[in-house]
PDB file of C-alpha atoms in Angstrom:
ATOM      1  CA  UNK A   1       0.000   0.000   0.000  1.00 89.00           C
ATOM      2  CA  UNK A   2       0.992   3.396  -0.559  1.00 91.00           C
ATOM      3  CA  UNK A   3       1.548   5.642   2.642  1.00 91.00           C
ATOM      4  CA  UNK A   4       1.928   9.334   2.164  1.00 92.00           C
ATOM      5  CA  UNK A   5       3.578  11.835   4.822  1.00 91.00           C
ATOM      6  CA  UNK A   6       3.478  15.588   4.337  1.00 94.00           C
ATOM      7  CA  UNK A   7       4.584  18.310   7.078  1.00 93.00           C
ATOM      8  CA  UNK A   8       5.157  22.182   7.171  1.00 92.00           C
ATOM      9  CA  UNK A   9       6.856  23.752   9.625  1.00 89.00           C
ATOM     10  CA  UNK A  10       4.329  26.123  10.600  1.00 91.00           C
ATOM     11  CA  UNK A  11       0.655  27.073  10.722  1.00 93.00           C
ATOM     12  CA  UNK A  12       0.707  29.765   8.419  1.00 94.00           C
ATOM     13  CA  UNK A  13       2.148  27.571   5.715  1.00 95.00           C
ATOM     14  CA  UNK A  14      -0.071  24.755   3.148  1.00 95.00           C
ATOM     15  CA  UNK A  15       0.043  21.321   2.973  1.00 95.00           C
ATOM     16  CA  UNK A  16      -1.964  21.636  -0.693  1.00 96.00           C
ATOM     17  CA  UNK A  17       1.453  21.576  -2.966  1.00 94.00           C
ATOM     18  CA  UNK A  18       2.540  18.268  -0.933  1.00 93.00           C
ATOM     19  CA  UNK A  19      -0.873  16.283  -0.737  1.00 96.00           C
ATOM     20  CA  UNK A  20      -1.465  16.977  -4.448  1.00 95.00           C
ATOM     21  CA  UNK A  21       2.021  15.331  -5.149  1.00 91.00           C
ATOM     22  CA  UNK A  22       1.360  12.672  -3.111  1.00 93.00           C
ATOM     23  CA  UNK A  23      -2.020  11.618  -5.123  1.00 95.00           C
ATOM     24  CA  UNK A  24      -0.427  12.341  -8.144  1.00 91.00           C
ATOM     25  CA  UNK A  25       1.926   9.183  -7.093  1.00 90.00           C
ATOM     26  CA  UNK A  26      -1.387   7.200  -6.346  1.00 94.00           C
ATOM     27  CA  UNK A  27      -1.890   7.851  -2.383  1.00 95.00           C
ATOM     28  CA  UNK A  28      -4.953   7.615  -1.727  1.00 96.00           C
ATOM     29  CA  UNK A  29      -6.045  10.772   0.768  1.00 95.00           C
ATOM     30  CA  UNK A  30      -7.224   8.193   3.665  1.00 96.00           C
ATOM     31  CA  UNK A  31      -3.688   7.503   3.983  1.00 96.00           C
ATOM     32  CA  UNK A  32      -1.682  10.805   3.909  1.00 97.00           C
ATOM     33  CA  UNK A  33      -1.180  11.434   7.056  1.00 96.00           C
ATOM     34  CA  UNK A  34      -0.241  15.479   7.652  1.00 96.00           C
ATOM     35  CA  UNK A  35       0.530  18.381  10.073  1.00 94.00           C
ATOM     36  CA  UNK A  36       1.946  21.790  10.551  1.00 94.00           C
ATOM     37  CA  UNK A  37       4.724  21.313  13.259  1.00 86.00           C
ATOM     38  CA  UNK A  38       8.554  22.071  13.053  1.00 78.00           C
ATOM     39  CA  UNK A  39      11.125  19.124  11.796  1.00 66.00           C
ATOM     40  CA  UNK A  40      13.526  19.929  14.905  1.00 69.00           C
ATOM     41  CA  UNK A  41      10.171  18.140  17.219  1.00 67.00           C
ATOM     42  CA  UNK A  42      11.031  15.051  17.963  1.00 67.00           C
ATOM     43  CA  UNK A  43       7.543  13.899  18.529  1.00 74.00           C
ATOM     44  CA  UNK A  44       5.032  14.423  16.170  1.00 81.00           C
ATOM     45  CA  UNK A  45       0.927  13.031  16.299  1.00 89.00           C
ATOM     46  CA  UNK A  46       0.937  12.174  12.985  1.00 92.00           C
ATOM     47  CA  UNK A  47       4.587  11.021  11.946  1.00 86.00           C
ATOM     48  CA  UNK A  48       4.029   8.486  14.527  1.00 83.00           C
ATOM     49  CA  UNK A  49       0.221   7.861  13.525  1.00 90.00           C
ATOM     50  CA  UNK A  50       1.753   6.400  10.076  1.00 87.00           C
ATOM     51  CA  UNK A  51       4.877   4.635  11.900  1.00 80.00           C
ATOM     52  CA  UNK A  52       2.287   2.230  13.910  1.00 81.00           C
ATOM     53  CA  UNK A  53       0.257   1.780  10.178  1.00 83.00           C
ATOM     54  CA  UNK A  54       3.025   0.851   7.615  1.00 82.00           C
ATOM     55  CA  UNK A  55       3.336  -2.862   7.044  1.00 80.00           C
ATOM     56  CA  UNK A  56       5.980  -5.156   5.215  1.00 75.00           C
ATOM     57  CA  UNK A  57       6.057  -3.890   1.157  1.00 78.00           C
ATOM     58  CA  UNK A  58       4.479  -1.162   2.398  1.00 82.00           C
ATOM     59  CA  UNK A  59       5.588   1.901  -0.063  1.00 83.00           C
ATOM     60  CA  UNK A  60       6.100   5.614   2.126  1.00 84.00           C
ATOM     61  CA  UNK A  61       5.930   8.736  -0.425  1.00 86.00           C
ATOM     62  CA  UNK A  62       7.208  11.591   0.558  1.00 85.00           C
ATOM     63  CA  UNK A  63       8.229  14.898  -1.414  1.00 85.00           C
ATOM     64  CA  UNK A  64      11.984  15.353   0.208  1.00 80.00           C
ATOM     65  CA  UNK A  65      13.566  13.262   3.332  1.00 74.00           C
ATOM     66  CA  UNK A  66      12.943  16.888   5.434  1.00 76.00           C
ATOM     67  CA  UNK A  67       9.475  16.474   5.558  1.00 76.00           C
ATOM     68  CA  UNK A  68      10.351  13.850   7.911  1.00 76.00           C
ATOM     69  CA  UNK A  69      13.121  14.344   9.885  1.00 69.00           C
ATOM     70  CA  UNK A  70      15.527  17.425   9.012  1.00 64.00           C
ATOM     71  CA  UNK A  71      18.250  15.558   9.567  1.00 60.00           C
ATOM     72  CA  UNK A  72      18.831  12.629   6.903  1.00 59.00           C
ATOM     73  CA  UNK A  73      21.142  10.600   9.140  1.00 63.00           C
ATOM     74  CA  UNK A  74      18.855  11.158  12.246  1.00 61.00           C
ATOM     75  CA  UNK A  75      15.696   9.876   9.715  1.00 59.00           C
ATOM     76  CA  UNK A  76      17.291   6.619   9.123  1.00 58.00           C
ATOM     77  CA  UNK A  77      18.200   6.027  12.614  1.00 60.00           C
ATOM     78  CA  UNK A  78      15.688   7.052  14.054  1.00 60.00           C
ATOM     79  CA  UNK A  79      12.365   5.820  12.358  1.00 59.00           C
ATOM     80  CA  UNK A  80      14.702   3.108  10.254  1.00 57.00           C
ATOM     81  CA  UNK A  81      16.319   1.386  12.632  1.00 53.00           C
ATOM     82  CA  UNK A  82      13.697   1.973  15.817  1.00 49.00           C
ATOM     83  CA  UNK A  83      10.766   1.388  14.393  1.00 49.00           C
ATOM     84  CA  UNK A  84      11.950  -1.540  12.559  1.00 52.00           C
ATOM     85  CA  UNK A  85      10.199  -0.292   8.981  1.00 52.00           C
ATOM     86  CA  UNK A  86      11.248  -3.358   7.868  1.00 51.00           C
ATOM     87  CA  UNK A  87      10.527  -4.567   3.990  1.00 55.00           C
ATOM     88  CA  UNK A  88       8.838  -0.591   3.872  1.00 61.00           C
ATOM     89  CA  UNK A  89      10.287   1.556   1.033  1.00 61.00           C
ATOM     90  CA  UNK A  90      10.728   5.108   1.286  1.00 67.00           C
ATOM     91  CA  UNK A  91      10.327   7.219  -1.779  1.00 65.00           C
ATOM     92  CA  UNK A  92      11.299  10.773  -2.306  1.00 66.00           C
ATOM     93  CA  UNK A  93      10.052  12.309  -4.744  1.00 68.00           C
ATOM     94  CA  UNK A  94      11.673  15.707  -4.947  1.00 61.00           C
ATOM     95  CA  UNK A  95      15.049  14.134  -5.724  1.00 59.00           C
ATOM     96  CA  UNK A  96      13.218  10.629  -7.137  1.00 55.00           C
ATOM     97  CA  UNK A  97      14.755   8.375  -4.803  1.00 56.00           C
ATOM     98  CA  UNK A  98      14.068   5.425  -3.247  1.00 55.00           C
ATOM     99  CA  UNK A  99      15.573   3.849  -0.001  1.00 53.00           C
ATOM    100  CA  UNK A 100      15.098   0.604   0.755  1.00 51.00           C
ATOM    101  CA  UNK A 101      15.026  -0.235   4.513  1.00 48.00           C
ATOM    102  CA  UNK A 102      15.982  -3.853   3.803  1.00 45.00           C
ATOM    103  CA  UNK A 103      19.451  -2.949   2.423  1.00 46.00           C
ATOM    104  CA  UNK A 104      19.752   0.191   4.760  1.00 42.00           C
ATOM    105  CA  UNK A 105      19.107  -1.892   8.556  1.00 41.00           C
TER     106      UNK A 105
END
């Protein structure tokens, strides 16, 4: 299944540019999972919504790594290695790559 994330950092900016990218890629809007909070949180409601929902093959879309985490090496600790996303693929579309966790854990 596809699994789309998109963040800004605050509440003045919108999430429209992202979640249109996202369906574009063939997410369907149940399972974007959004909010307006800063990257440098460590905790965020909705990040870790999607964490607990992704499965094995699952794909995650996202428009750039930063969305996530803005720290790339942090990301793949983090909510790689942590949350075991095991099988999961990460896809970034902004620079059209595509981590797989398998080889990266």
């Amino acid at each position: 299944m596809k699994i789309g994330y998109a963040r800004v950092s605050t509440l003045d900016q919108n999430l429209d540019r992202q979640i249109d990218q996202l369906k574009e890629q063939g997410v369907d809007e149940c399972n974007i999972y959004q909010e307006k909070i800063t990257g440098t949180k460590r905790s965020r409601e909705q990040l870790d919504k999607m964490l607990n929902a992704i499965r094995p093959e699952d794909v995650i879309i996202v428009s750039d790594l930063t969305r996530i985490s803005r720290s790339t090496n942090y990301t793949m600790r983090k909510y790689v290695v942590e949350t075991k996303w095991k099988s999961a693929i990460i896809s970034e579309l902004y620079k059209s790559r595509n981590y797989n966790i398998v080889d990266i854990v």
